[in-house]
C-alpha cells in the first residue's frame, strides 16, 4: 500500500474500525495506525528458503524489519508475535500479538481477542506451554495456503507451532 492509512484500512474491516473507535483516544489514533501496520504486516522470504532454513530465515527477516522500524523490545516482559508462513509462495504474515509477563512462578500471557476484546489472561508454568494456547489461532489456516506457523518472543527467539486440528 502507498500509505499507512491505506494499509490500515485495507487490513481492518469497517466493523473492526467502528468497534474499536471508542477504545483508542483520538490523539493516539494515528500512532495506532503506524504501530499496527508496522507489526501486523506481510514479509517476503528469500527465494532460497526451504524447510531446513525456514525458521532461521523467518527470524532474520523479522529482525531486519523491526530494526528498520526502530522497534525496541522491552526487557522485563516479552512481546509475543504469531506468524503464518506460505512456504511455496515465500512469504509470511504476522497475525497476532500478546504480552508475556514473568511471574515469581511461571508466566502470565495477556492478549486481546476480537474487535473490542475481551482481554484474555492465561497463567502457566513453562513458557513452552503457551504454544498449545497459541496453536488454536491457526486452526484452518492451511485452507488459506499457510504451511507453517511460528511464534516469536521479543526479537531473539522463534518456536514452531503446530496448528490445532479437529
PDB file of C-alpha atoms in Angstrom:
ATOM      1  CA  UNK A   1       0.000   0.000   0.000  1.00  0.00           C
ATOM      2  CA  UNK A   2       1.122   3.549  -0.641  1.00  0.00           C
ATOM      3  CA  UNK A   3       0.291   4.935   2.808  1.00  0.00           C
ATOM      4  CA  UNK A   4      -0.028   3.674   6.350  1.00  0.00           C
ATOM      5  CA  UNK A   5      -3.671   4.795   6.449  1.00  0.00           C
ATOM      6  CA  UNK A   6      -4.422   2.808   3.267  1.00  0.00           C
ATOM      7  CA  UNK A   7      -2.696  -0.283   4.678  1.00  0.00           C
ATOM      8  CA  UNK A   8      -4.574   0.015   7.971  1.00  0.00           C
ATOM      9  CA  UNK A   9      -7.917   0.460   6.193  1.00  0.00           C
ATOM     10  CA  UNK A  10      -7.213  -2.497   3.893  1.00  0.00           C
ATOM     11  CA  UNK A  11      -6.176  -4.787   6.748  1.00  0.00           C
ATOM     12  CA  UNK A  12      -9.061  -3.984   9.084  1.00  0.00           C
ATOM     13  CA  UNK A  13     -12.729  -4.224   8.164  1.00  0.00           C
ATOM     14  CA  UNK A  14     -15.082  -1.309   8.759  1.00  0.00           C
ATOM     15  CA  UNK A  15     -16.814  -3.204  11.597  1.00  0.00           C
ATOM     16  CA  UNK A  16     -13.479  -3.517  13.429  1.00  0.00           C
ATOM     17  CA  UNK A  17     -12.612   0.149  12.996  1.00  0.00           C
ATOM     18  CA  UNK A  18     -16.071   1.179  14.244  1.00  0.00           C
ATOM     19  CA  UNK A  19     -15.980  -1.314  17.136  1.00  0.00           C
ATOM     20  CA  UNK A  20     -12.612  -0.067  18.379  1.00  0.00           C
ATOM     21  CA  UNK A  21     -13.073   3.655  17.684  1.00  0.00           C
ATOM     22  CA  UNK A  22     -14.013   4.496  21.276  1.00  0.00           C
ATOM     23  CA  UNK A  23     -11.248   2.359  22.800  1.00  0.00           C
ATOM     24  CA  UNK A  24      -8.396   4.467  21.378  1.00  0.00           C
ATOM     25  CA  UNK A  25      -8.023   8.139  22.376  1.00  0.00           C
ATOM     26  CA  UNK A  26      -8.156  10.402  19.259  1.00  0.00           C
ATOM     27  CA  UNK A  27      -4.660  11.824  19.770  1.00  0.00           C
ATOM     28  CA  UNK A  28      -3.203   8.282  19.797  1.00  0.00           C
ATOM     29  CA  UNK A  29      -5.192   7.006  16.796  1.00  0.00           C
ATOM     30  CA  UNK A  30      -2.584   7.935  14.148  1.00  0.00           C
ATOM     31  CA  UNK A  31       0.143   6.265  16.239  1.00  0.00           C
ATOM     32  CA  UNK A  32      -2.108   3.201  16.396  1.00  0.00           C
ATOM     33  CA  UNK A  33      -2.154   3.035  12.591  1.00  0.00           C
ATOM     34  CA  UNK A  34       1.638   3.245  12.402  1.00  0.00           C
ATOM     35  CA  UNK A  35       2.203   0.758  15.200  1.00  0.00           C
ATOM     36  CA  UNK A  36      -0.380  -1.748  13.960  1.00  0.00           C
ATOM     37  CA  UNK A  37       0.677  -1.727  10.318  1.00  0.00           C
ATOM     38  CA  UNK A  38       4.321  -1.953  11.368  1.00  0.00           C
ATOM     39  CA  UNK A  39       3.764  -5.075  13.460  1.00  0.00           C
ATOM     40  CA  UNK A  40       0.964  -6.836  11.588  1.00  0.00           C
ATOM     41  CA  UNK A  41       2.398  -6.988   8.129  1.00  0.00           C
ATOM     42  CA  UNK A  42       3.440  -9.226   5.290  1.00  0.00           C
ATOM     43  CA  UNK A  43       7.076 -10.177   4.678  1.00  0.00           C
ATOM     44  CA  UNK A  44       8.903 -11.764   1.756  1.00  0.00           C
ATOM     45  CA  UNK A  45      11.194 -14.690   2.464  1.00  0.00           C
ATOM     46  CA  UNK A  46      14.404 -15.180   0.464  1.00  0.00           C
ATOM     47  CA  UNK A  47      13.645 -17.329  -2.588  1.00  0.00           C
ATOM     48  CA  UNK A  48      16.263 -19.826  -1.392  1.00  0.00           C
ATOM     49  CA  UNK A  49      14.233 -20.544   1.775  1.00  0.00           C
ATOM     50  CA  UNK A  50      13.420 -24.222   2.225  1.00  0.00           C
ATOM     51  CA  UNK A  51      12.199 -26.433   5.087  1.00  0.00           C
ATOM     52  CA  UNK A  52      15.652 -26.504   6.688  1.00  0.00           C
ATOM     53  CA  UNK A  53      16.231 -22.737   6.608  1.00  0.00           C
ATOM     54  CA  UNK A  54      12.645 -21.587   7.187  1.00  0.00           C
ATOM     55  CA  UNK A  55      12.817 -20.918  10.928  1.00  0.00           C
ATOM     56  CA  UNK A  56      16.198 -19.148  10.725  1.00  0.00           C
ATOM     57  CA  UNK A  57      15.194 -17.067   7.671  1.00  0.00           C
ATOM     58  CA  UNK A  58      11.852 -16.082   9.177  1.00  0.00           C
ATOM     59  CA  UNK A  59      13.525 -14.732  12.310  1.00  0.00           C
ATOM     60  CA  UNK A  60      16.232 -12.972  10.269  1.00  0.00           C
ATOM     61  CA  UNK A  61      13.632 -11.240   8.054  1.00  0.00           C
ATOM     62  CA  UNK A  62      11.678 -10.145  11.128  1.00  0.00           C
ATOM     63  CA  UNK A  63      14.797  -8.805  12.831  1.00  0.00           C
ATOM     64  CA  UNK A  64      15.670  -6.698   9.779  1.00  0.00           C
ATOM     65  CA  UNK A  65      12.105  -5.351   9.563  1.00  0.00           C
ATOM     66  CA  UNK A  66      11.965  -4.497  13.251  1.00  0.00           C
ATOM     67  CA  UNK A  67      15.351  -2.799  13.085  1.00  0.00           C
ATOM     68  CA  UNK A  68      14.244  -0.714  10.082  1.00  0.00           C
ATOM     69  CA  UNK A  69      11.158   0.364  12.069  1.00  0.00           C
ATOM     70  CA  UNK A  70      13.300   1.268  15.073  1.00  0.00           C
ATOM     71  CA  UNK A  71      11.324  -1.150  17.236  1.00  0.00           C
ATOM     72  CA  UNK A  72      12.869  -1.720  20.653  1.00  0.00           C
ATOM     73  CA  UNK A  73      11.586  -4.625  22.709  1.00  0.00           C
ATOM     74  CA  UNK A  74      11.028  -4.485  26.470  1.00  0.00           C
ATOM     75  CA  UNK A  75      13.385  -6.257  28.865  1.00  0.00           C
ATOM     76  CA  UNK A  76      11.052  -7.171  31.748  1.00  0.00           C
ATOM     77  CA  UNK A  77       8.272  -8.570  29.584  1.00  0.00           C
ATOM     78  CA  UNK A  78       8.204 -10.166  26.153  1.00  0.00           C
ATOM     79  CA  UNK A  79       6.167  -9.256  23.118  1.00  0.00           C
ATOM     80  CA  UNK A  80       4.812 -12.437  21.559  1.00  0.00           C
ATOM     81  CA  UNK A  81       4.034 -12.435  17.818  1.00  0.00           C
ATOM     82  CA  UNK A  82       2.342 -15.192  15.823  1.00  0.00           C
ATOM     83  CA  UNK A  83       3.275 -15.694  12.173  1.00  0.00           C
ATOM     84  CA  UNK A  84       1.740 -17.760   9.350  1.00  0.00           C
ATOM     85  CA  UNK A  85       4.055 -18.841   6.542  1.00  0.00           C
ATOM     86  CA  UNK A  86       3.248 -19.770   2.960  1.00  0.00           C
ATOM     87  CA  UNK A  87       6.463 -21.535   2.023  1.00  0.00           C
ATOM     88  CA  UNK A  88       5.602 -22.272  -1.645  1.00  0.00           C
ATOM     89  CA  UNK A  89       4.954 -18.548  -2.195  1.00  0.00           C
ATOM     90  CA  UNK A  90       7.899 -17.469   0.028  1.00  0.00           C
ATOM     91  CA  UNK A  91       6.033 -15.020   2.227  1.00  0.00           C
ATOM     92  CA  UNK A  92       4.581 -14.795   5.715  1.00  0.00           C
ATOM     93  CA  UNK A  93       2.287 -12.585   7.745  1.00  0.00           C
ATOM     94  CA  UNK A  94       2.277 -11.550  11.379  1.00  0.00           C
ATOM     95  CA  UNK A  95      -1.292 -12.060  12.553  1.00  0.00           C
ATOM     96  CA  UNK A  96      -1.454 -11.842  16.327  1.00  0.00           C
ATOM     97  CA  UNK A  97       0.371 -10.423  19.323  1.00  0.00           C
ATOM     98  CA  UNK A  98       0.307 -10.548  23.092  1.00  0.00           C
ATOM     99  CA  UNK A  99       2.458  -9.804  26.112  1.00  0.00           C
ATOM    100  CA  UNK A 100       4.264 -12.437  28.195  1.00  0.00           C
ATOM    101  CA  UNK A 101       4.908 -11.406  31.784  1.00  0.00           C
ATOM    102  CA  UNK A 102       7.253 -13.417  34.009  1.00  0.00           C
ATOM    103  CA  UNK A 103       5.918 -14.057  37.500  1.00  0.00           C
ATOM    104  CA  UNK A 104       7.511 -15.384  40.648  1.00  0.00           C
ATOM    105  CA  UNK A 105       6.498 -18.871  39.492  1.00  0.00           C
ATOM    106  CA  UNK A 106       5.620 -19.203  35.829  1.00  0.00           C
ATOM    107  CA  UNK A 107       4.190 -16.682  33.414  1.00  0.00           C
ATOM    108  CA  UNK A 108       1.077 -14.676  32.612  1.00  0.00           C
ATOM    109  CA  UNK A 109       0.165 -14.122  28.975  1.00  0.00           C
ATOM    110  CA  UNK A 110      -2.235 -11.304  28.035  1.00  0.00           C
ATOM    111  CA  UNK A 111      -3.856 -10.758  24.644  1.00  0.00           C
ATOM    112  CA  UNK A 112      -6.855  -9.007  23.150  1.00  0.00           C
ATOM    113  CA  UNK A 113      -9.238 -11.274  21.330  1.00  0.00           C
ATOM    114  CA  UNK A 114     -11.633  -9.826  18.760  1.00  0.00           C
ATOM    115  CA  UNK A 115     -12.525  -6.231  17.906  1.00  0.00           C
ATOM    116  CA  UNK A 116     -13.229  -4.831  21.370  1.00  0.00           C
ATOM    117  CA  UNK A 117     -11.873  -7.713  23.333  1.00  0.00           C
ATOM    118  CA  UNK A 118     -12.193  -9.408  25.616  1.00  0.00           C
ATOM    119  CA  UNK A 119      -8.720  -9.254  27.020  1.00  0.00           C
ATOM    120  CA  UNK A 120      -7.630 -12.753  27.913  1.00  0.00           C
ATOM    121  CA  UNK A 121      -5.105 -13.776  30.551  1.00  0.00           C
ATOM    122  CA  UNK A 122      -3.571 -17.240  30.653  1.00  0.00           C
ATOM    123  CA  UNK A 123      -1.286 -18.329  33.511  1.00  0.00           C
ATOM    124  CA  UNK A 124       1.131 -21.234  33.100  1.00  0.00           C
ATOM    125  CA  UNK A 125       4.373 -22.630  34.493  1.00  0.00           C
ATOM    126  CA  UNK A 126       6.626 -23.136  31.448  1.00  0.00           C
ATOM    127  CA  UNK A 127       6.974 -20.684  28.545  1.00  0.00           C
ATOM    128  CA  UNK A 128       6.614 -23.629  26.167  1.00  0.00           C
ATOM    129  CA  UNK A 129       3.088 -24.283  27.478  1.00  0.00           C
ATOM    130  CA  UNK A 130       1.971 -21.133  25.709  1.00  0.00           C
ATOM    131  CA  UNK A 131       2.343 -22.946  22.364  1.00  0.00           C
ATOM    132  CA  UNK A 132      -0.826 -25.006  22.954  1.00  0.00           C
ATOM    133  CA  UNK A 133      -2.890 -21.855  23.523  1.00  0.00           C
ATOM    134  CA  UNK A 134      -1.423 -20.056  20.504  1.00  0.00           C
ATOM    135  CA  UNK A 135      -1.786 -23.061  18.185  1.00  0.00           C
ATOM    136  CA  UNK A 136      -5.565 -22.656  18.290  1.00  0.00           C
ATOM    137  CA  UNK A 137      -5.200 -19.342  16.425  1.00  0.00           C
ATOM    138  CA  UNK A 138      -4.086 -21.203  13.314  1.00  0.00           C
ATOM    139  CA  UNK A 139      -6.904 -23.734  13.121  1.00  0.00           C
ATOM    140  CA  UNK A 140      -7.920 -23.911   9.454  1.00  0.00           C
ATOM    141  CA  UNK A 141      -5.056 -21.693   8.226  1.00  0.00           C
ATOM    142  CA  UNK A 142      -3.854 -24.459   5.897  1.00  0.00           C
ATOM    143  CA  UNK A 143      -7.025 -23.900   3.855  1.00  0.00           C
ATOM    144  CA  UNK A 144      -5.663 -20.436   3.051  1.00  0.00           C
ATOM    145  CA  UNK A 145      -2.318 -21.813   1.888  1.00  0.00           C
ATOM    146  CA  UNK A 146      -0.346 -21.409   5.103  1.00  0.00           C
ATOM    147  CA  UNK A 147       2.100 -24.263   5.592  1.00  0.00           C
ATOM    148  CA  UNK A 148       3.974 -23.337   8.790  1.00  0.00           C
ATOM    149  CA  UNK A 149       3.322 -21.348  11.947  1.00  0.00           C
ATOM    150  CA  UNK A 150       5.773 -19.698  14.317  1.00  0.00           C
ATOM    151  CA  UNK A 151       5.701 -17.658  17.476  1.00  0.00           C
ATOM    152  CA  UNK A 152       8.453 -15.174  18.319  1.00  0.00           C
ATOM    153  CA  UNK A 153       9.386 -13.924  21.763  1.00  0.00           C
ATOM    154  CA  UNK A 154      10.738 -10.376  21.513  1.00  0.00           C
ATOM    155  CA  UNK A 155      13.341 -10.303  18.761  1.00  0.00           C
ATOM    156  CA  UNK A 156      15.510 -13.222  19.774  1.00  0.00           C
ATOM    157  CA  UNK A 157      13.537 -16.483  19.966  1.00  0.00           C
ATOM    158  CA  UNK A 158      11.343 -18.324  17.484  1.00  0.00           C
ATOM    159  CA  UNK A 159       9.323 -21.505  18.112  1.00  0.00           C
ATOM    160  CA  UNK A 160       7.363 -23.685  15.686  1.00  0.00           C
ATOM    161  CA  UNK A 161       3.636 -24.001  16.404  1.00  0.00           C
ATOM    162  CA  UNK A 162       1.559 -26.982  15.367  1.00  0.00           C
ATOM    163  CA  UNK A 163      -1.949 -25.793  14.452  1.00  0.00           C
ATOM    164  CA  UNK A 164      -4.828 -27.408  16.279  1.00  0.00           C
ATOM    165  CA  UNK A 165      -6.703 -29.798  14.023  1.00  0.00           C
ATOM    166  CA  UNK A 166     -10.223 -31.101  14.569  1.00  0.00           C
TER     167      UNK A 166
END
